[in-house]
Coordinates of C-alpha atoms and ligand atoms in Angstrom, one line a residue:
M11 CA 37.4 -155.0 -38.0
A12 CA 40.9 -156.0 -37.0
R13 CA 41.2 -157.3 -33.4
E14 CA 42.3 -154.5 -31.0
N15 CA 45.7 -154.8 -29.3
L16 CA 44.8 -155.0 -25.6
N17 CA 48.3 -155.6 -24.2
P18 CA 48.8 -153.1 -21.3
F19 CA 52.4 -152.5 -22.1
D20 CA 51.6 -151.6 -25.8
I21 CA 48.7 -149.4 -24.7
A22 CA 51.0 -147.5 -22.2
Q23 CA 53.6 -147.1 -24.9
H24 CA 50.9 -145.9 -27.4
Y25 CA 49.8 -143.0 -25.1
F26 CA 53.4 -142.0 -24.4
Q27 CA 54.1 -142.0 -28.1
L28 CA 51.2 -139.7 -28.9
A29 CA 52.4 -137.2 -26.2
A30 CA 56.0 -137.5 -27.4
D31 CA 55.0 -136.7 -31.0
R32 CA 52.9 -133.7 -29.9
L33 CA 55.8 -132.4 -27.9
Q34 CA 58.2 -133.2 -30.8
I35 CA 60.6 -135.0 -28.5
D36 CA 63.7 -136.3 -30.3
F37 CA 64.1 -140.1 -30.6
G38 CA 67.0 -140.4 -28.2
M39 CA 65.2 -138.6 -25.4
Q40 CA 62.0 -140.6 -26.2
D41 CA 64.0 -143.7 -25.4
V42 CA 65.3 -142.2 -22.2
L43 CA 61.7 -141.4 -21.0
R44 CA 60.2 -144.7 -22.3
T45 CA 62.7 -147.2 -20.9
P46 CA 62.4 -148.3 -17.3
K47 CA 65.3 -147.2 -15.1
R48 CA 65.6 -150.6 -13.4
C49 CA 63.8 -153.9 -13.2
L50 CA 64.5 -156.4 -10.5
T51 CA 63.4 -160.0 -10.6
V52 CA 63.7 -162.0 -7.4
S53 CA 63.0 -165.5 -6.2
I54 CA 61.1 -165.8 -3.0
P55 CA 61.5 -169.1 -1.2
V56 CA 58.7 -169.7 1.4
R57 CA 58.3 -172.4 4.1
M58 CA 54.7 -173.5 3.8
D59 CA 52.7 -174.6 6.8
D60 CA 53.1 -178.3 5.9
G61 CA 56.9 -178.0 6.1
T62 CA 57.5 -178.1 2.3
Y63 CA 59.2 -175.2 0.4
K64 CA 57.8 -173.2 -2.5
V65 CA 59.6 -170.6 -4.6
F66 CA 57.6 -167.6 -5.9
I67 CA 58.8 -165.0 -8.4
G68 CA 58.6 -161.3 -7.7
Y69 CA 59.4 -158.1 -9.4
R70 CA 60.1 -154.4 -8.6
V71 CA 60.4 -151.9 -11.4
A72 CA 61.3 -148.3 -11.1
H73 CA 60.2 -146.7 -14.4
N74 CA 61.4 -143.2 -13.8
M75 CA 62.8 -141.2 -10.9
A76 CA 63.6 -137.9 -12.5
R77 CA 61.1 -136.0 -10.4
G78 CA 61.5 -137.9 -7.1
P79 CA 61.4 -141.4 -5.6
A80 CA 59.6 -144.0 -7.5
K81 CA 56.0 -144.6 -6.3
G82 CA 53.6 -147.4 -7.0
G83 CA 51.8 -150.4 -5.7
I84 CA 52.6 -154.1 -5.1
R85 CA 50.3 -156.6 -6.8
F86 CA 49.9 -160.2 -5.6
H87 CA 48.2 -162.1 -8.5
P88 CA 48.8 -165.3 -10.4
D89 CA 49.0 -163.4 -13.8
V90 CA 51.8 -161.0 -12.6
N91 CA 54.6 -160.8 -15.2
L92 CA 57.5 -158.4 -15.9
D93 CA 55.8 -156.8 -18.9
E94 CA 52.7 -156.0 -16.9
V95 CA 54.7 -154.6 -14.0
K96 CA 56.7 -152.4 -16.5
A97 CA 53.5 -151.1 -18.0
L98 CA 52.0 -150.3 -14.6
A99 CA 55.2 -148.6 -13.4
S100 CA 55.2 -146.3 -16.5
W101 CA 51.5 -145.4 -15.9
M102 CA 52.5 -144.4 -12.3
T103 CA 55.2 -142.1 -13.7
W104 CA 52.6 -140.2 -15.8
K105 CA 50.0 -140.3 -13.1
C106 CA 52.3 -138.8 -10.5
S107 CA 53.5 -136.2 -12.9
C108 CA 50.0 -135.3 -14.1
L109 CA 49.1 -134.5 -10.5
D110 CA 52.4 -132.7 -10.0
L111 CA 53.5 -135.0 -7.2
P112 CA 57.3 -135.1 -6.5
F113 CA 57.4 -138.7 -7.4
G114 CA 58.5 -141.0 -10.3
G115 CA 56.7 -144.2 -11.1
G116 CA 57.3 -147.7 -9.9
K117 CA 55.4 -151.0 -9.5
G118 CA 56.0 -154.4 -8.0
G119 CA 54.3 -157.8 -8.0
V120 CA 54.6 -161.4 -7.0
K121 CA 53.2 -164.2 -9.1
V122 CA 51.0 -165.9 -6.5
D123 CA 47.3 -166.4 -5.7
P124 CA 47.3 -165.1 -2.2
R125 CA 43.8 -166.6 -1.5
T126 CA 45.5 -170.0 -1.5
L127 CA 47.9 -169.1 1.3
S128 CA 47.4 -169.1 5.1
K129 CA 48.0 -165.9 6.9
G130 CA 51.3 -167.2 8.2
E131 CA 52.4 -168.1 4.6
L132 CA 51.3 -164.7 3.3
E133 CA 53.3 -162.9 6.0
R134 CA 56.5 -165.0 5.3
L135 CA 56.1 -164.4 1.6
T136 CA 55.7 -160.7 2.1
R137 CA 58.6 -160.4 4.5
R138 CA 61.0 -162.4 2.2
Y139 CA 59.9 -160.4 -0.9
T140 CA 60.5 -157.2 1.1
S141 CA 64.0 -158.4 2.1
E142 CA 64.8 -159.3 -1.5
I143 CA 63.8 -155.8 -2.9
L144 CA 65.1 -154.0 0.2
P145 CA 68.2 -152.6 -1.5
L146 CA 65.9 -150.7 -3.9
I147 CA 63.1 -149.4 -1.6
G148 CA 63.2 -146.6 1.0
P149 CA 61.4 -143.4 1.8
E150 CA 63.7 -141.4 -0.5
Q151 CA 64.2 -144.1 -3.2
D152 CA 61.1 -146.2 -4.0
I153 CA 57.9 -146.2 -2.0
P154 CA 55.5 -149.2 -2.5
A155 CA 51.7 -149.1 -1.7
P156 CA 48.8 -151.6 -2.0
D157 CA 47.5 -152.8 -5.3
V158 CA 45.4 -155.8 -6.4
Y159 CA 45.2 -158.4 -3.5
T160 CA 47.5 -156.5 -1.2
D161 CA 46.2 -154.4 1.7
S162 CA 47.1 -152.3 4.7
Q163 CA 48.2 -155.4 6.8
I164 CA 50.7 -156.3 4.0
M165 CA 52.0 -152.8 4.0
A166 CA 52.5 -153.0 7.8
W167 CA 54.6 -156.2 7.3
I168 CA 56.7 -154.4 4.6
M169 CA 57.2 -151.4 6.9
D170 CA 58.2 -153.7 9.8
T171 CA 60.6 -155.8 7.8
Y172 CA 62.3 -152.7 6.4
S173 CA 62.5 -151.1 9.8
M174 CA 63.9 -154.2 11.5
T175 CA 66.6 -154.6 8.9
K176 CA 67.6 -150.9 9.1
G177 CA 67.4 -150.8 12.9
A178 CA 65.0 -147.7 12.9
T179 CA 61.3 -147.2 12.4
A180 CA 60.7 -146.0 8.9
L181 CA 57.1 -144.9 8.5
G182 CA 57.6 -143.4 5.1
V183 CA 58.9 -146.6 3.3
V184 CA 55.4 -147.6 2.2
T185 CA 52.0 -145.9 2.0
G186 CA 48.5 -147.3 2.5
K187 CA 49.4 -148.4 6.0
P188 CA 46.9 -148.7 8.8
V189 CA 46.1 -145.4 10.5
A190 CA 47.6 -146.8 13.7
L191 CA 51.0 -147.1 11.9
G192 CA 51.3 -143.7 10.2
G193 CA 48.6 -144.3 7.6
S194 CA 46.6 -141.2 6.4
K195 CA 43.0 -140.5 7.3
G196 CA 40.8 -140.3 4.2
R197 CA 42.9 -142.9 2.3
D198 CA 40.0 -145.4 2.0
R199 CA 37.8 -143.0 0.1
A200 CA 40.6 -141.0 -1.6
T201 CA 40.3 -142.6 -5.1
A202 CA 36.5 -142.0 -5.1
R203 CA 37.0 -138.4 -3.8
G204 CA 39.4 -137.8 -6.7
V205 CA 36.8 -139.1 -9.1
Q206 CA 34.2 -136.8 -7.5
F207 CA 36.4 -133.7 -7.7
T208 CA 37.3 -134.3 -11.4
L209 CA 33.7 -134.9 -12.2
R210 CA 32.8 -131.5 -10.7
E211 CA 35.3 -129.9 -13.0
A212 CA 34.0 -131.9 -16.1
C213 CA 30.4 -130.9 -15.3
R214 CA 31.4 -127.3 -14.9
E215 CA 33.2 -127.4 -18.3
R216 CA 30.2 -129.0 -20.0
K217 CA 27.8 -126.7 -18.2
M218 CA 26.1 -129.7 -16.7
K219 CA 24.9 -130.0 -13.1
L220 CA 26.2 -132.9 -11.0
K221 CA 23.2 -132.5 -8.8
G222 CA 20.4 -134.5 -10.4
A223 CA 22.8 -136.1 -13.0
T224 CA 22.2 -139.8 -13.7
V225 CA 25.1 -142.2 -13.1
A226 CA 25.9 -145.8 -13.9
I227 CA 28.8 -147.5 -12.1
Q228 CA 30.5 -150.7 -13.3
G229 CA 32.2 -152.4 -10.4
Y230 CA 31.2 -152.0 -6.8
G231 CA 34.4 -152.6 -4.8
N232 CA 36.5 -150.0 -3.0
A233 CA 36.5 -147.5 -5.8
G234 CA 33.0 -148.0 -7.2
S235 CA 31.0 -148.2 -4.0
H236 CA 32.6 -145.0 -2.6
V237 CA 32.1 -143.1 -5.8
A238 CA 28.4 -144.1 -5.6
E239 CA 28.1 -142.9 -2.0
L240 CA 29.9 -139.6 -2.6
L241 CA 28.0 -138.7 -5.8
H242 CA 24.7 -139.6 -4.1
E243 CA 25.5 -137.3 -1.2
E244 CA 26.2 -134.6 -3.9
G245 CA 22.7 -135.1 -5.3
A246 CA 23.4 -137.2 -8.3
R247 CA 21.1 -140.2 -9.0
I248 CA 22.8 -143.6 -9.1
V249 CA 20.6 -145.5 -11.6
A250 CA 22.6 -148.6 -12.2
A251 CA 25.5 -150.6 -10.6
T252 CA 27.1 -153.9 -11.3
D253 CA 29.7 -156.3 -9.9
S254 CA 31.5 -159.2 -11.7
K255 CA 28.2 -161.1 -12.0
G256 CA 26.0 -158.3 -13.2
G257 CA 23.8 -155.8 -11.4
V258 CA 20.7 -153.7 -11.2
H259 CA 19.1 -150.8 -13.1
Q260 CA 16.5 -148.4 -11.5
P261 CA 15.9 -145.2 -13.4
K262 CA 14.3 -143.7 -10.2
G263 CA 17.6 -144.1 -8.4
L264 CA 19.3 -146.6 -6.1
D265 CA 20.4 -146.2 -2.5
P266 CA 24.3 -146.8 -2.5
K267 CA 24.3 -147.7 1.2
A268 CA 21.7 -150.4 0.6
L269 CA 23.7 -151.7 -2.4
A270 CA 26.9 -151.8 -0.2
A271 CA 25.0 -153.6 2.6
H272 CA 23.8 -156.2 0.0
K273 CA 27.4 -156.7 -1.1
K274 CA 28.6 -157.0 2.4
K275 CA 26.3 -160.0 2.9
G276 CA 28.3 -161.7 0.1
A277 CA 25.5 -161.3 -2.4
S278 CA 25.9 -160.0 -6.0
L279 CA 24.2 -156.8 -7.1
K280 CA 22.5 -159.0 -9.7
T281 CA 20.1 -160.2 -6.9
F282 CA 19.4 -156.7 -5.5
K283 CA 15.7 -156.1 -5.4
G284 CA 14.2 -152.9 -6.5
G285 CA 15.1 -152.7 -10.1
T286 CA 15.6 -154.7 -13.3
P287 CA 18.7 -156.9 -13.8
V288 CA 21.4 -155.5 -16.1
T289 CA 24.6 -157.1 -17.5
N290 CA 28.0 -155.5 -17.4
S291 CA 27.9 -154.7 -21.1
Q292 CA 24.3 -153.4 -21.0
L293 CA 25.3 -151.0 -18.2
L294 CA 27.9 -149.3 -20.4
E295 CA 25.2 -148.4 -23.0
L296 CA 22.5 -147.1 -20.6
P297 CA 21.0 -143.6 -21.3
V298 CA 22.9 -141.8 -18.4
D299 CA 24.7 -138.6 -18.0
I300 CA 27.8 -140.1 -16.3
L301 CA 29.4 -143.5 -16.7
V302 CA 32.0 -144.7 -14.1
P303 CA 33.9 -147.8 -15.1
A304 CA 35.4 -149.0 -11.7
A305 CA 36.3 -152.6 -12.4
L306 CA 38.6 -153.9 -15.1
E307 CA 40.6 -152.9 -18.2
N308 CA 39.4 -152.9 -21.8
Q309 CA 35.6 -152.6 -21.1
I310 CA 34.8 -149.8 -23.6
T311 CA 36.2 -150.9 -26.9
G312 CA 35.9 -150.3 -30.6
A313 CA 32.9 -152.6 -30.5
N314 CA 30.7 -150.7 -28.1
A315 CA 32.1 -147.1 -27.9
S316 CA 29.7 -145.8 -30.5
K317 CA 26.8 -147.1 -28.2
V318 CA 27.9 -145.3 -25.1
Q319 CA 25.3 -142.6 -24.3
A320 CA 26.9 -141.0 -21.3
K321 CA 28.2 -137.5 -21.8
I322 CA 31.1 -138.0 -19.3
V323 CA 33.1 -141.2 -18.7
A324 CA 35.1 -141.0 -15.4
E325 CA 37.7 -143.7 -15.4
A326 CA 37.9 -144.9 -11.8
A327 CA 39.5 -148.1 -13.1
N328 CA 42.9 -148.3 -14.7
G329 CA 42.7 -148.7 -18.5
P330 CA 38.9 -149.3 -18.9
T331 CA 38.8 -147.6 -22.4
T332 CA 40.9 -148.9 -25.3
P333 CA 42.7 -146.4 -27.5
L334 CA 40.3 -147.1 -30.4
A335 CA 37.3 -146.5 -28.1
D336 CA 38.9 -143.3 -26.8
D337 CA 39.2 -141.9 -30.3
I338 CA 35.5 -142.8 -31.0
L339 CA 34.3 -141.1 -27.8
F340 CA 36.4 -138.0 -28.5
K341 CA 35.0 -137.7 -32.0
R342 CA 31.4 -138.1 -30.6
G343 CA 32.1 -135.1 -28.3
R344 CA 32.1 -137.1 -25.0
T345 CA 34.4 -136.2 -22.2
V346 CA 36.6 -139.1 -20.9
I347 CA 38.3 -138.2 -17.7
P348 CA 41.4 -140.5 -18.1
D349 CA 42.5 -142.9 -15.5
I350 CA 45.8 -141.1 -14.8
L351 CA 43.7 -138.1 -13.8
A352 CA 40.4 -139.5 -12.6
N353 CA 41.7 -142.1 -10.2
A354 CA 44.8 -140.3 -9.0
G355 CA 43.2 -139.4 -5.7
G356 CA 44.6 -142.6 -4.2
V357 CA 48.2 -141.8 -5.0
T358 CA 47.8 -138.2 -4.1
V359 CA 46.7 -139.1 -0.6
S360 CA 49.6 -141.6 -0.5
Y361 CA 51.8 -138.6 -1.1
F362 CA 50.0 -136.8 1.8
E363 CA 50.7 -139.9 3.9
W364 CA 54.4 -139.8 3.1
V365 CA 54.5 -136.1 3.9
Q366 CA 52.7 -136.7 7.2
D367 CA 55.1 -139.6 8.0
S368 CA 58.2 -137.5 7.4
Y369 CA 56.9 -134.8 9.7
T370 CA 55.3 -137.3 12.1
F371 CA 52.5 -134.7 12.2
F372 CA 49.0 -136.0 11.1
W373 CA 46.1 -134.2 9.6
D374 CA 42.4 -134.7 10.1
E375 CA 40.2 -136.1 7.3
D376 CA 38.8 -132.6 6.4
E377 CA 42.3 -131.3 5.9
V378 CA 43.2 -134.3 3.7
D379 CA 40.0 -133.8 1.5
R380 CA 40.6 -130.1 1.3
R381 CA 44.1 -130.5 0.0
L382 CA 43.1 -133.3 -2.3
E383 CA 40.5 -131.1 -3.9
V384 CA 43.2 -128.5 -4.7
Y385 CA 45.4 -131.1 -6.3
M386 CA 42.7 -132.7 -8.4
R387 CA 41.2 -129.4 -9.6
R388 CA 44.6 -128.0 -10.6
A389 CA 45.5 -131.2 -12.5
Y390 CA 42.1 -131.3 -14.3
Q391 CA 42.4 -127.7 -15.3
A392 CA 46.0 -128.0 -16.5
S393 CA 45.1 -131.1 -18.5
S394 CA 42.1 -129.5 -20.0
E395 CA 44.1 -126.4 -21.0
T396 CA 46.8 -128.6 -22.5
A397 CA 44.2 -130.5 -24.5
K398 CA 42.8 -127.3 -25.9
K399 CA 46.2 -126.1 -26.9
H400 CA 47.0 -129.4 -28.7
H401 CA 43.4 -129.9 -30.1
C402 CA 43.2 -133.3 -28.5
S403 CA 41.2 -135.2 -25.9
L404 CA 41.5 -134.7 -22.2
R405 CA 43.6 -137.9 -22.1
G406 CA 45.9 -136.5 -24.7
G407 CA 46.2 -133.3 -22.7
A408 CA 46.9 -135.2 -19.4
Y409 CA 49.6 -137.2 -21.1
V410 CA 51.3 -134.2 -22.8
L411 CA 51.3 -132.4 -19.4
A412 CA 52.7 -135.4 -17.6
V413 CA 55.4 -136.2 -20.2
Q414 CA 56.4 -132.6 -20.5
R415 CA 57.1 -132.3 -16.8
V416 CA 59.2 -135.4 -16.7
L417 CA 61.0 -134.2 -19.8
E418 CA 61.8 -130.9 -18.2
A419 CA 63.1 -132.5 -15.0
T420 CA 65.3 -134.8 -17.1
Q421 CA 66.6 -132.0 -19.2
V422 CA 67.5 -129.7 -16.3
R423 CA 69.2 -132.6 -14.4
G424 CA 71.0 -133.7 -17.5
I425 CA 72.0 -137.2 -18.3
F426 CA 74.7 -138.5 -15.9
P427 CA 77.7 -138.4 -16.2
Ligands
LIG9 P1 37.9 -154.1 -5.8 O1 38.5 -155.4 -5.9 O2 37.6 -153.5 -4.4 O3 36.6 -154.0 -6.6 C1 36.4 -154.5 -8.0 C2 35.0 -154.6 -8.3 O4 34.8 -154.9 -9.7 C3 34.2 -155.7 -7.5 O5 32.9 -155.2 -7.2 C4 34.1 -156.8 -8.5 O6 32.9 -157.6 -8.3 C5 33.9 -156.0 -9.8 N1 34.2 -156.7 -11.0 C6 35.2 -157.6 -11.2 N2 35.1 -158.1 -12.5 C7 34.1 -157.4 -13.1 C8 33.5 -157.3 -14.4 N3 33.9 -158.2 -15.3 N4 32.5 -156.4 -14.6 C9 32.1 -155.6 -13.6 N5 32.5 -155.6 -12.4 C10 33.5 -156.5 -12.1 O7 38.9 -153.1 -6.6 P2 39.1 -151.6 -6.5 O8 40.2 -151.2 -5.6 O9 37.7 -150.9 -6.4 O10 39.7 -151.3 -8.0 C11 38.8 -151.2 -9.1 C12 39.6 -150.5 -10.2 O11 40.0 -149.2 -9.8 C13 40.9 -151.2 -10.7 O12 41.1 -151.0 -12.1 C14 41.9 -150.5 -9.9 O13 43.2 -150.5 -10.5 C15 41.4 -149.1 -10.0 N6 41.9 -148.2 -8.9 C16 41.6 -148.4 -7.6 C17 42.2 -147.6 -6.6 C18 41.9 -147.8 -5.2 O14 42.3 -146.9 -4.4 N7 41.1 -148.7 -4.8 C19 43.1 -146.6 -7.0 C20 43.3 -146.3 -8.4 C21 42.7 -147.2 -9.3

């Protein structure tokens, strides 16, 4: 078999192209929708603690702003490059549109390994990066959020740098902030809640019960561990979980809180007592009802998709299933809840944070969850109906829905001038 193309930019373009073909969008308009609105590359000089200077390279891309300000995270990682940032920004356009949020898509990143920086160096890097991208960001223009290796502290520095420069406190310039600084309650578990709500819909469609269903979870970080806890509370049985080193399988069921406590001690799930060891690739092929990839991209591929036994795959991670694997799973009658839908709880609560910031009126966690459920359920049902109409997978339906909304907004606005 030929090697699969795993380039994130090519995969993002592939799904857009399928949707554009289904919608019979003409070539010129396809180009308008496909091409990023703007890409900024900046150099970020930083004074290091030892008195020397280092220059880092950063990016901010706004892929599309037809439906509202660009929205998307900032990644600090040594592998960051413009192609990746462009791909991630376009994914955000389709994710926000699929959820019917009044946002476009954006993404940013700095090529750096933040684990090698002191806290002071990290703060100076963040503030200088913010000042370099400052002409582009703003509560009504482009709203960053956390992504890989960035957190609520970094968002607080971005908010402060922006506010100091503008001379007024601007809570809504970033989301994912600490609750003390206009962050939203419920943001920590929002991605997992979204996975839970879409799983309820998928189970309903397949006439399966979530209560008592068996679940395997790959990746036990923010997304995976919260999914495990929420599904366990709902009566599902978590029978396997892994982290980067491997994990544990126990058909009788595992206690998610005990797994989290084990991880908190700095240990891998591979050493968790009370089951048999399982590798990351074995976990994907276990006889379970529900599989939740919550770690990395390209885990379910053409090589293992025919061995996946789960009836439902809920993509908590971004891009865990390759296009070839997606086709295989669809033909085998499995439901794949695609990333742009399954893990959109995070960006949806980011939207709620932005709304609360602009009103400076804050909701309690129950209210956040209640509203999130409405958005997730609506997006699932609309994607599913679109999939049926176009005789395609749920991913195909979610993309058609998302691309169609951006197309409509672009057409009614018209192309300036
Ligand atoms: P995280 O860093 O908190 O956790 C990642 C987990 O994956 C860790 O347990 C790590 O040990 C594990 N892991 C790393 N390599 C692995 C491998 N090869 N096999 C199995 N496990 C491995 O990250 P997170 O925030 O939970 O994000 C996980 C995924 O979910 C990413 O794809 C991310 O883009 C996506 N996501 C997260 C959020 C969010 O709000 N956290 C929102 C949307 C999408």
